[in-house]
Structures are given as C-alpha cells and as structure tokens.
Coordinates of C-alpha atoms and ligand atoms in Angstrom, one line a residue:
Chain A
X228 CA 0.0 0.0 0.0
X229 CA 1.4 3.4 -1.0
X230 CA 0.4 6.9 -0.2
X231 CA 1.2 10.2 -1.8
X232 CA 2.5 12.8 0.7
X233 CA 3.6 16.4 0.5
X234 CA 6.0 18.0 3.0
X235 CA 8.9 20.4 3.4
X236 CA 12.3 18.8 3.4
X237 CA 15.2 21.0 4.4
X238 CA 13.4 24.1 3.3
X239 CA 12.2 22.6 0.0
X240 CA 8.6 21.6 -0.8
X241 CA 8.6 17.9 -1.9
X242 CA 6.0 15.3 -2.9
X243 CA 6.5 11.6 -3.1
X244 CA 4.7 8.3 -3.2
X245 CA 5.8 6.2 -0.3
X246 CA 5.2 2.7 1.0
X247 CA 3.1 3.0 4.2
X248 CA 5.3 0.4 5.9
X249 CA 8.4 2.6 5.7
X250 CA 9.8 4.5 8.6
X251 CA 10.7 8.1 8.1
X252 CA 14.4 7.0 8.5
X253 CA 14.1 4.5 5.6
X254 CA 12.4 7.0 3.4
X255 CA 15.0 9.7 4.0
X256 CA 17.9 7.4 3.4
X257 CA 16.6 5.3 0.5
X258 CA 14.1 7.5 -1.4
X259 CA 15.8 10.9 -0.8
X260 CA 19.4 9.7 -0.5
X261 CA 19.9 11.7 2.7
X262 CA 22.2 9.2 4.4
X263 CA 23.4 11.7 7.0
X264 CA 20.7 10.4 9.3
X265 CA 21.9 7.1 10.9
X266 CA 20.3 4.0 12.1
X267 CA 21.7 2.8 15.4
X268 CA 19.2 0.7 17.4
X269 CA 16.1 1.0 15.2
X270 CA 13.8 1.1 18.3
X271 CA 14.0 4.6 19.6
X272 CA 16.7 4.2 22.2
X273 CA 19.8 5.8 20.8
X274 CA 18.9 9.0 18.9
X275 CA 21.2 8.4 16.0
X276 CA 18.2 8.8 13.7
X277 CA 17.1 12.1 15.2
X278 CA 15.4 14.6 12.8
X279 CA 13.3 17.7 13.3
X280 CA 9.6 17.5 12.5
X281 CA 7.7 20.7 12.9
X282 CA 10.4 22.1 15.2
X283 CA 10.5 19.1 17.5
X284 CA 13.0 16.3 17.4
X285 CA 11.8 12.7 16.9
X286 CA 13.5 9.4 16.4
X287 CA 12.9 8.8 12.7
X288 CA 13.3 5.0 13.1
X289 CA 10.0 4.7 15.0
X290 CA 8.1 7.3 13.1
X291 CA 6.1 6.3 10.0
X292 CA 7.1 8.1 6.8
X293 CA 3.5 8.9 6.0
X294 CA 3.3 10.9 9.2
X295 CA 5.3 13.8 7.8
X296 CA 2.5 14.6 5.3
X297 CA 2.0 18.4 5.6
X298 CA 4.9 18.8 8.0
X299 CA 8.3 20.5 8.0
X300 CA 11.3 18.1 8.2
X301 CA 14.9 19.0 9.0
X302 CA 17.7 16.6 8.7
X303 CA 21.4 17.0 9.3
X304 CA 21.8 17.9 5.6
X305 CA 19.5 20.9 6.2
X306 CA 21.5 22.0 9.2
X307 CA 24.6 22.6 7.1
X308 CA 24.8 26.1 5.5
X309 CA 23.5 26.2 2.0
X310 CA 27.0 26.9 0.6
X311 CA 28.1 23.6 2.1
X312 CA 30.1 25.1 5.0
X313 CA 29.5 23.9 8.6
X314 CA 26.8 25.5 10.7
X315 CA 27.9 27.2 13.9
X316 CA 26.9 24.1 15.9
X317 CA 28.8 21.8 13.6
X318 CA 31.8 24.0 13.8
X319 CA 31.6 24.1 17.6
X320 CA 31.6 20.3 17.7
X321 CA 34.8 20.3 15.6
X322 CA 36.4 23.0 17.8
X323 CA 35.5 21.2 21.0
X324 CA 36.9 17.9 19.8
X325 CA 33.4 16.4 20.3
X326 CA 33.6 14.0 17.4
X327 CA 35.2 10.5 17.6
X328 CA 33.7 7.8 15.4
X329 CA 31.0 10.3 14.4
X330 CA 28.1 7.9 14.2
X331 CA 26.0 9.7 16.8
X332 CA 27.0 13.2 15.7
X333 CA 24.2 13.9 13.1
X334 CA 21.6 13.1 15.8
X335 CA 23.5 15.1 18.4
X336 CA 23.8 18.1 16.1
X337 CA 20.1 18.0 15.1
X338 CA 19.1 17.8 18.7
X339 CA 21.5 20.6 19.7
X340 CA 20.3 22.9 16.8
X341 CA 16.6 22.5 17.8
X342 CA 17.5 22.9 21.5
X343 CA 19.4 26.1 21.0
X344 CA 16.5 27.5 19.0
X345 CA 14.2 26.8 21.9
X346 CA 16.6 27.8 24.6
X347 CA 19.4 30.2 23.5
X348 CA 20.9 30.6 26.9
X349 CA 21.1 27.1 28.4
X350 CA 22.9 25.8 31.5
X351 CA 25.0 22.7 31.3
X352 CA 22.3 20.8 33.1
X353 CA 19.7 21.9 30.5
X354 CA 22.1 20.8 27.7
X355 CA 22.5 17.4 29.2
X356 CA 18.7 17.0 29.5
X357 CA 18.3 18.2 25.9
X358 CA 20.7 15.6 24.7
X359 CA 19.6 12.8 27.0
X360 CA 17.9 11.0 24.1
X361 CA 21.1 10.8 22.1
X362 CA 23.6 8.1 23.0
X363 CA 27.3 8.3 22.3
X364 CA 29.5 5.3 22.7
X365 CA 32.8 7.1 22.2
X366 CA 33.2 10.5 23.8
X367 CA 31.9 10.4 27.3
X368 CA 29.6 13.4 26.4
X369 CA 31.7 16.1 28.1
X370 CA 33.0 17.6 24.9
X371 CA 29.7 17.3 23.3
X372 CA 28.2 19.4 26.1
X373 CA 31.2 21.8 25.7
X374 CA 30.4 22.1 22.0
X375 CA 26.8 23.2 22.6
X376 CA 28.0 25.7 25.2
X377 CA 30.5 27.1 22.6
X378 CA 27.7 27.4 20.0
X379 CA 25.4 29.1 22.5
X380 CA 28.1 31.6 23.4
X381 CA 28.9 32.3 19.8
X382 CA 25.3 33.1 19.1
X383 CA 25.1 35.5 22.0
X384 CA 28.1 37.5 20.6
X385 CA 26.4 37.9 17.2
Chain B
X1307 CA 9.9 -1.8 6.7
X1308 CA 7.3 -2.6 9.3
X1309 CA 5.4 -5.8 8.7
X1310 CA 2.0 -4.1 8.6
X1311 CA -0.7 -4.6 6.0
X1312 CA -1.8 -1.0 5.6
X1313 CA -2.2 2.4 7.2
X1314 CA -5.1 4.8 7.4
X1315 CA -5.1 8.2 8.9
X1316 CA -8.4 8.8 10.8
X1317 CA -9.7 12.3 10.6
X1318 CA -12.6 11.9 13.1
X1319 CA -13.8 9.4 15.7
X1320 CA -16.4 8.2 13.1
X1321 CA -13.5 7.4 10.8
X1322 CA -12.0 5.2 13.5
X1323 CA -15.3 3.4 14.1
X1324 CA -15.8 2.8 10.4
X1325 CA -12.3 1.5 9.8
X1326 CA -12.5 -0.9 12.8
X1327 CA -15.8 -2.2 11.5
X1328 CA -14.2 -2.8 8.1
X1329 CA -11.3 -4.7 9.7
X1330 CA -11.6 -5.6 13.4
X1331 CA -7.9 -6.7 13.3
X1332 CA -6.8 -3.1 12.7
X1333 CA -4.8 -1.6 15.5
X1334 CA -4.8 2.1 16.7
X1335 CA -1.5 3.8 16.7
X1336 CA -0.8 7.1 18.4
X1337 CA 2.8 8.4 18.6
X1338 CA 4.3 5.0 17.7
X1339 CA 6.9 4.9 20.4
X1340 CA 5.5 1.7 21.7
X1341 CA 3.5 0.2 18.9
X1342 CA 6.3 0.5 16.3
X1343 CA 8.8 -0.9 18.8
X1344 CA 6.6 -3.9 19.4
X1345 CA 6.0 -4.3 15.7
X1346 CA 9.8 -4.3 15.2
X1347 CA 10.0 -7.1 17.8
X1348 CA 7.3 -8.9 15.8
X1349 CA 5.0 -9.2 18.9
X1350 CA 1.7 -10.8 18.2
X1351 CA -1.0 -8.3 17.2
X1352 CA 1.6 -5.8 16.1
X1353 CA 2.5 -7.3 12.8
X1354 CA 0.4 -8.6 9.9
X1355 CA -2.4 -6.1 10.7
X1356 CA -3.3 -2.6 9.4
X1357 CA -2.7 0.5 11.5
X1358 CA -5.1 3.4 12.1
X1359 CA -3.4 6.7 12.9
X1360 CA -5.3 8.8 15.4
X1361 CA -3.0 11.7 16.2
X1362 CA -4.8 14.1 13.8
X1363 CA -8.3 13.7 15.2
X1364 CA -9.3 17.2 16.4
X1365 CA -11.4 15.9 19.4
X1366 CA -8.3 14.4 21.0
X1367 CA -6.1 17.5 21.1
X1368 CA -7.2 20.1 23.6
X1369 CA -6.2 20.7 27.1
X1370 CA -8.8 22.9 29.0
X1371 CA -10.7 23.5 32.2
X1372 CA -14.4 22.4 32.0
X1373 CA -17.3 24.4 33.4
X1374 CA -16.8 22.7 36.8
X1375 CA -13.0 23.3 36.5
X1376 CA -12.3 19.6 35.7
X1377 CA -8.9 19.5 34.0
X1378 CA -9.4 17.8 30.7
X1379 CA -6.5 16.5 28.7
X1380 CA -7.0 15.2 25.1
X1381 CA -5.5 11.8 24.8
X1382 CA -3.3 12.7 21.8
X1383 CA -1.3 15.3 23.6
X1384 CA 2.4 14.4 23.6
X1385 CA 4.4 14.1 26.8
X1386 CA 6.0 17.4 25.9
X1387 CA 2.6 19.0 25.4
X1388 CA 1.5 17.8 28.8
X1389 CA 4.8 18.7 30.5
X1390 CA 4.7 22.3 29.2
X1391 CA 1.0 23.1 29.3
X1392 CA 0.3 26.0 31.6
X1393 CA -3.0 24.5 32.9
X1394 CA -1.4 21.2 33.7
X1395 CA 1.5 23.0 35.5
X1396 CA -0.9 25.1 37.5
X1397 CA -3.5 22.5 38.5
X1398 CA -1.7 19.1 38.2
X1399 CA 2.0 19.9 38.5
X1400 CA 2.8 16.4 39.5
X1401 CA 1.7 15.1 36.1
X1402 CA 3.9 17.7 34.4
X1403 CA 6.8 16.5 36.5
X1404 CA 6.1 12.8 35.9
X1405 CA 5.8 12.9 32.1
X1406 CA 9.0 15.0 32.0
X1407 CA 10.8 11.8 33.1
X1408 CA 9.6 9.6 30.1
X1409 CA 12.4 8.3 27.9
X1410 CA 14.3 11.1 26.2
X1411 CA 13.1 14.3 24.4
X1412 CA 12.4 12.5 21.1
X1413 CA 10.2 10.0 22.8
X1414 CA 8.4 12.7 24.7
X1415 CA 7.8 14.7 21.5
X1416 CA 6.2 11.8 19.7
X1417 CA 4.7 9.6 22.5
X1418 CA 1.3 10.6 23.8
X1419 CA -0.2 10.4 27.2
X1420 CA -3.2 8.5 25.9
X1421 CA -0.9 5.9 24.3
X1422 CA 1.0 5.6 27.5
X1423 CA -2.2 4.8 29.4
X1424 CA -3.7 2.4 26.8
X1425 CA -0.6 0.4 26.6
X1426 CA -1.4 -0.9 30.1
X1427 CA 2.2 -1.1 31.3
X1428 CA 2.7 -1.0 35.0
X1429 CA 5.8 1.0 34.4
X1430 CA 4.1 3.8 32.4
X1431 CA 5.4 7.1 33.8
X1432 CA 2.1 8.9 33.6
X1433 CA 0.2 6.1 35.4
X1434 CA 1.0 6.4 39.1
X1435 CA 0.4 10.1 39.0
X1436 CA -2.9 9.8 37.1
X1437 CA -4.0 7.1 39.7
X1438 CA -3.1 9.5 42.5
X1439 CA -5.2 12.3 40.9
X1440 CA -8.1 9.8 40.5
X1441 CA -8.2 10.5 36.8
X1442 CA -11.3 9.4 34.8
X1443 CA -10.9 8.2 31.3
X1444 CA -13.6 9.1 28.7
X1445 CA -13.8 6.3 26.2
X1446 CA -15.9 6.6 23.1
X1447 CA -17.2 3.7 20.9
X1448 CA -19.9 3.3 18.3
X1449 CA -22.2 2.5 21.2
X1450 CA -21.6 5.7 23.1
X1451 CA -19.4 7.2 25.8
X1452 CA -18.3 5.7 29.0
X1453 CA -16.3 7.2 31.9
X1454 CA -13.9 4.8 33.6
X1455 CA -11.9 5.6 36.7
X1456 CA -8.3 4.8 35.8
X1457 CA -7.9 2.2 38.6
X1458 CA -10.7 0.2 37.0
X1459 CA -9.2 0.6 33.5
X1460 CA -6.0 -1.3 34.3
X1461 CA -7.1 -5.0 34.3
X1462 CA -3.7 -6.8 34.3
X1463 CA -0.2 -6.6 32.8
X1464 CA -0.6 -5.0 29.4
X1465 CA -4.4 -5.5 29.7
X1466 CA -6.8 -2.6 29.8
X1467 CA -10.6 -2.1 29.6
X1468 CA -10.7 -1.4 25.9
X1469 CA -12.8 -3.4 23.3
X1470 CA -12.2 -3.2 19.6
X1471 CA -13.7 0.1 18.5
X1472 CA -13.1 1.8 21.8
X1473 CA -10.9 4.9 21.8
X1474 CA -9.7 6.9 24.7
X1475 CA -10.6 10.5 24.0
X1476 CA -10.1 12.5 27.3
X1477 CA -8.3 12.1 30.6
X1478 CA -10.1 14.1 33.2
X1479 CA -9.1 15.2 36.7
X1480 CA -11.8 16.7 38.9
X1481 CA -11.2 19.9 40.8
X1482 CA -11.7 18.1 44.2
X1483 CA -8.9 15.7 43.2
X1484 CA -6.3 18.4 42.4
X1485 CA -7.1 21.4 44.5
X1486 CA -5.0 21.9 47.6
X1487 CA -2.8 18.8 46.9
X1488 CA 1.0 18.8 46.7
X1489 CA 3.0 15.9 45.6
X1490 CA 6.1 14.3 44.4
X1491 CA 7.0 11.5 41.9
X1492 CA 10.0 9.3 42.0
X1493 CA 11.1 7.3 39.0
X1494 CA 13.7 4.9 40.4
X1495 CA 15.8 3.7 37.5
X1496 CA 19.3 2.9 36.6
X1497 CA 19.7 5.9 34.2
X1498 CA 18.3 9.4 34.4
X1499 CA 17.0 9.1 30.8
X1500 CA 16.0 6.5 28.2
X1501 CA 15.1 4.0 30.9
X1502 CA 12.2 2.2 32.4
X1503 CA 11.5 2.4 36.1
X1504 CA 12.7 -0.3 38.5
X1505 CA 10.0 1.1 40.7
X1506 CA 8.0 4.3 40.5
X1507 CA 6.0 6.0 43.2
X1508 CA 3.7 9.0 43.1
X1509 CA 2.5 10.7 46.3
X1510 CA -0.2 13.4 46.6
X1511 CA -1.1 14.9 49.9
X1512 CA -3.0 17.6 51.7
X1513 CA -1.3 18.8 54.8
X1514 CA -2.5 21.2 57.5
X1515 CA -0.1 22.2 60.3
X1516 CA 2.1 19.2 59.7
X1517 CA -0.8 16.9 59.9
X1518 CA -1.8 14.7 56.9
X1519 CA -5.4 15.4 55.9
X1520 CA -5.3 13.2 52.9
X1521 CA -2.7 11.0 51.3
X1522 CA -2.6 9.1 48.0
X1523 CA 0.2 6.8 47.2
X1524 CA 0.5 4.9 43.9
X1525 CA 3.3 2.6 42.8
X1526 CA 4.3 1.5 39.3
X1527 CA 6.1 -1.9 38.8
X1528 CA 5.1 -3.0 42.3
X1529 CA 2.3 -5.2 40.9
X1530 CA 1.0 -6.2 37.4
X1531 CA -0.7 -2.9 37.2
X1532 CA -0.1 0.5 38.9
X1533 CA -1.6 0.2 42.3
X1534 CA -2.9 2.5 45.1
X1535 CA -1.9 1.9 48.7
X1536 CA -5.3 1.6 50.5
X1537 CA -4.0 0.6 53.9
X1538 CA -1.2 3.2 54.1
X1539 CA -3.6 5.9 52.8
X1540 CA -6.2 5.1 55.5
X1541 CA -3.6 5.0 58.2
X1542 CA -2.1 8.3 57.3
X1543 CA -5.2 10.4 57.7
X1544 CA -4.9 12.6 60.7
X1545 CA -1.3 11.6 61.5
X1546 CA 1.4 14.1 62.2
X1547 CA 4.3 14.1 59.8
X1548 CA 7.1 12.3 61.6
X1549 CA 9.7 9.6 61.0
X1550 CA 7.5 7.0 62.7
X1551 CA 4.5 7.9 60.5
X1552 CA 6.7 7.6 57.4
X1553 CA 8.1 4.2 58.6
X1554 CA 4.6 2.9 59.2
X1555 CA 3.4 4.1 55.8
X1556 CA 6.2 2.2 54.2
X1557 CA 5.5 -0.9 56.2
X1558 CA 1.8 -0.8 55.2
X1559 CA 2.7 -0.3 51.6
X1560 CA 4.4 -3.7 51.7
X1561 CA 1.1 -5.3 52.5
X1562 CA -0.6 -3.9 49.4
X1563 CA 2.2 -4.4 46.8
X1564 CA 3.1 -7.6 45.0
X1565 CA 6.6 -7.1 43.6
X1566 CA 8.6 -9.6 41.6
X1567 CA 12.0 -10.4 40.5
X1568 CA 13.1 -9.2 37.1
X1569 CA 16.4 -8.5 35.4
X1570 CA 15.9 -4.9 36.3
X1571 CA 15.7 -5.4 40.0
X1572 CA 15.2 -8.1 42.6
X1573 CA 12.1 -8.5 44.7
X1574 CA 14.1 -7.7 47.8
X1575 CA 15.4 -4.5 46.3
X1576 CA 11.9 -3.5 45.2
X1577 CA 10.4 -4.3 48.6
X1578 CA 13.0 -2.1 50.1
X1579 CA 12.1 0.8 47.8
X1580 CA 8.4 0.2 48.5
X1581 CA 9.1 1.1 52.1
X1582 CA 11.3 4.1 51.7
X1583 CA 10.0 5.9 48.6
X1584 CA 6.6 7.1 50.0
X1585 CA 8.3 8.8 53.0
X1586 CA 10.9 10.4 50.7
X1587 CA 8.2 11.6 48.4
X1588 CA 6.1 13.0 51.2
X1589 CA 9.1 15.0 52.6
X1590 CA 9.9 16.2 49.1
X1591 CA 6.3 17.2 48.5
X1592 CA 6.2 19.4 51.6
X1593 CA 9.6 20.8 50.7
X1594 CA 11.7 19.1 53.4
X1595 CA 13.9 16.9 51.4
Ligands
LIG1329 S1 18.1 4.3 15.4 FE1 16.4 5.5 16.0 S2 16.7 5.8 18.1 FE2 18.3 4.4 17.6
LIG1330 S1 31.4 9.8 18.5 FE1 31.2 7.6 18.3 S2 29.2 7.3 19.0 FE2 29.5 9.3 19.5

C-alpha cells in the first residue's frame, strides 16, 4: 500500500509516493538519498536517527514516513549552511573535539540545533537533559556538552 | 519496513469506528513509540495487521478546564505538550513532572499520554500520578461514551478495559482531586533518561499544620498494574508528619504491593524501595527533602 505525501524537506517543498510500511528514516535514506541520518538501534533508544519534525526532534526509526505529510522536516543535511560550510553548531563540535567515530553526531547536532533555537541561553544541566535522548559510545559526552556551550556563546556574541 | 498490512489516517472518531468495522484486526497507533517498537519485535497483534493513525483527530487535542473546573487532557497530547502546558502546570503539576521523566526528548515529543495509558504497562510514567489524581478516562465507541476511573481501567499486565472500536478521548481530573494537593513523583531507574523504572512512586497529599489530611500513594512496577496503597492511605489520615509515620506508611505499603524479580531489580530491592519511597516523596512534596 502506497500513499502520496507532501511535505517540506530541508526548506524545499517535496512530494512523493511512499510505501506506508516505511519508517521516516528509511524514506529519508533510500528515497531521498539523505544518508546523514543514521540507524543505530532501530527502536527509539539511541537517537542516531534524530530529525526535526515541525520544530521538535523525533526518532525517525520509530516514526512512520507517512506521518510527515503536511509537516516540515529538517535533517542534518538541512543544518549545514546552503553553501556547504559547517553551521555554527557543527563548527563548535569540531572546535570542542566532540567527534570521535562520528556515528552519533548527526543526531547530536540536530538535537542541539533545535534545543538552542528553543533555549538560546542554556545551563550545562539543560544541555544534558536536551541531549539525553542521544547516546554516544565514544566521547563520554563532556566535549559534546562543551560544544553546545560554545555554540550558544557564539550566538550571543552575534 | 514494518510488517503491517496497511495504514489509514483517521480524521474523526467516526473514521475510527468505520475503519475498525471494516477490519476488526486493525490496531490504533498514536505516537508510535510503543506500537512500532513492538512491531519491530514482531509481537503478536503488532504485525500482519493494518494500523489506524489517530493523532490528527481534532477531538483528541485540547487541554482545557471544564465548566466545573475539571482539568481535561485530550489523549493525543504528547508528553512534551502535557509537561509544558500552563493549565497542567498550574493544577496538576505532579503530572507535568512525571511525564518529563519519560524516555528522552524525542520519545516525549512523539509519544502521547493516551498511548501511555492504553498500553497498560505497570511502568508507564504517567500512570502512578494519574492514579493519585483519581483520573477518569472518557472512552468513546460506536455504542456511546463511558467514563472509567483509571484504577478500574487497568485489568492486568498490558491489559486494559478497551474493546475493539473503543478509543480513549479524554483524561479528566476533577477539581476536588487536584485542588490543595501537593505531591512528588520518583522514577527509580538505573539511568536518568531513556530508561524504564525499576519502581516508581507518586504521592499526593494535603497537609495542615504538619498533619496529613489526605494521602494518596500509587506505585508502578510493584504489581502487574499500577496500584494505590489503600492501607497506608487510610492509616495516614490525621497523622502528624514524623519519622514514625513515614516508617509505618512504608510498612503498610508492603502489605498492598506484590513485587517480583526481574532482570531490572530483585524482589528484595523493590520491597526495600516500596518502604522508603513514599516517605521520601512526602518529605519532598512538603519541601523538606
Ligand atoms: S536508530 Fe532510531 S533511536 Fe536508535
Ligand atoms: S562519536 Fe562515536 S558514538 Fe559518538
């Protein structure tokens, strides 16, 4: 069974015909070739597949593709500046040395971007809570929290 | 791909009734944070059936105060919606605190309070608090509307009072059940996020000059369903807040709970928690912990 859906993907209006059995993660990766969004656990426990839907983060592995009909979707590809350079949050991750294997990072960045939009002046505790749905097996999280702090500071200066 | 046979988006309650009539095997799906996980695990009833999406039905969305100041929460509000809603924060702050402890932000953005309740899990983070508030569930079906007290809704582990065609529309908390109460909820788990409780405990109480006027204690994961502590609650009425009172409340709770061993925690550990969490919650609720 397929359904035709219309939604906004990284600022671009798109329409597609999608198998109703697909998760949003599968649709993004296979139908749109947006492979920045990763599959870790597949059951909503790791956050590697985090994307923004209508300005809220969700785990795209346990979110049906058809559910984005009429909604606004942001993936890691939409976070990067249009000219291909890193966004301030991505840049802060690099500066802080917050990236090791990198597998969790697209999800971390999408969560951080949405969080900073909602809360431009966060405490470390608030950052930790905001990223509590994203697991990282490498870094121990400290430098990831540092990175979000750096990004928040940078935005205040601007 | 999920092994489902179809998907329909219901736009109204009538749509749900019609779709279920067409295919009684069809399953309702809200935020998907439980149903899709179970489908992935190929649990019986969650594969090889069509799904009916209900999150876009307008009747299930609002949070408002009724004419008699009953707090009414539409079943399809996400945990995030419930956590941040000003009316919930003002009148049932314990519910706002409890749902803030569900999973992680992504789960709270997608998962709904109605889905949490209908799942029937004893570990549901919204449940002990809703039990303590004496929440009433408004369930619609093609045959009409019924109002079920939440304690009667939970029948057993993963088993709730829902027939095919029934849909939870509203969760209601009467003014007499929230006004003047203060409370505290403890989710006792290994991790601070993305975890399921080893044991959870909600306490709501009314206190006057350090004397307990009314106490409500509900545990999650201390029995096959969330469970209120009738003996401890009856005992506590009129007692002064003291270490002895707290100890006796804990002891009486042990008489009403029925904990078990699981890989998350042993029965002995859970029984220990059953005795100490109510006291801790009561002290926290009155601001002395
Ligand atoms: S892959 Fe979606 S949460 Fe792990
Ligand atoms: S950098 Fe390897 S999982 Fe986070």
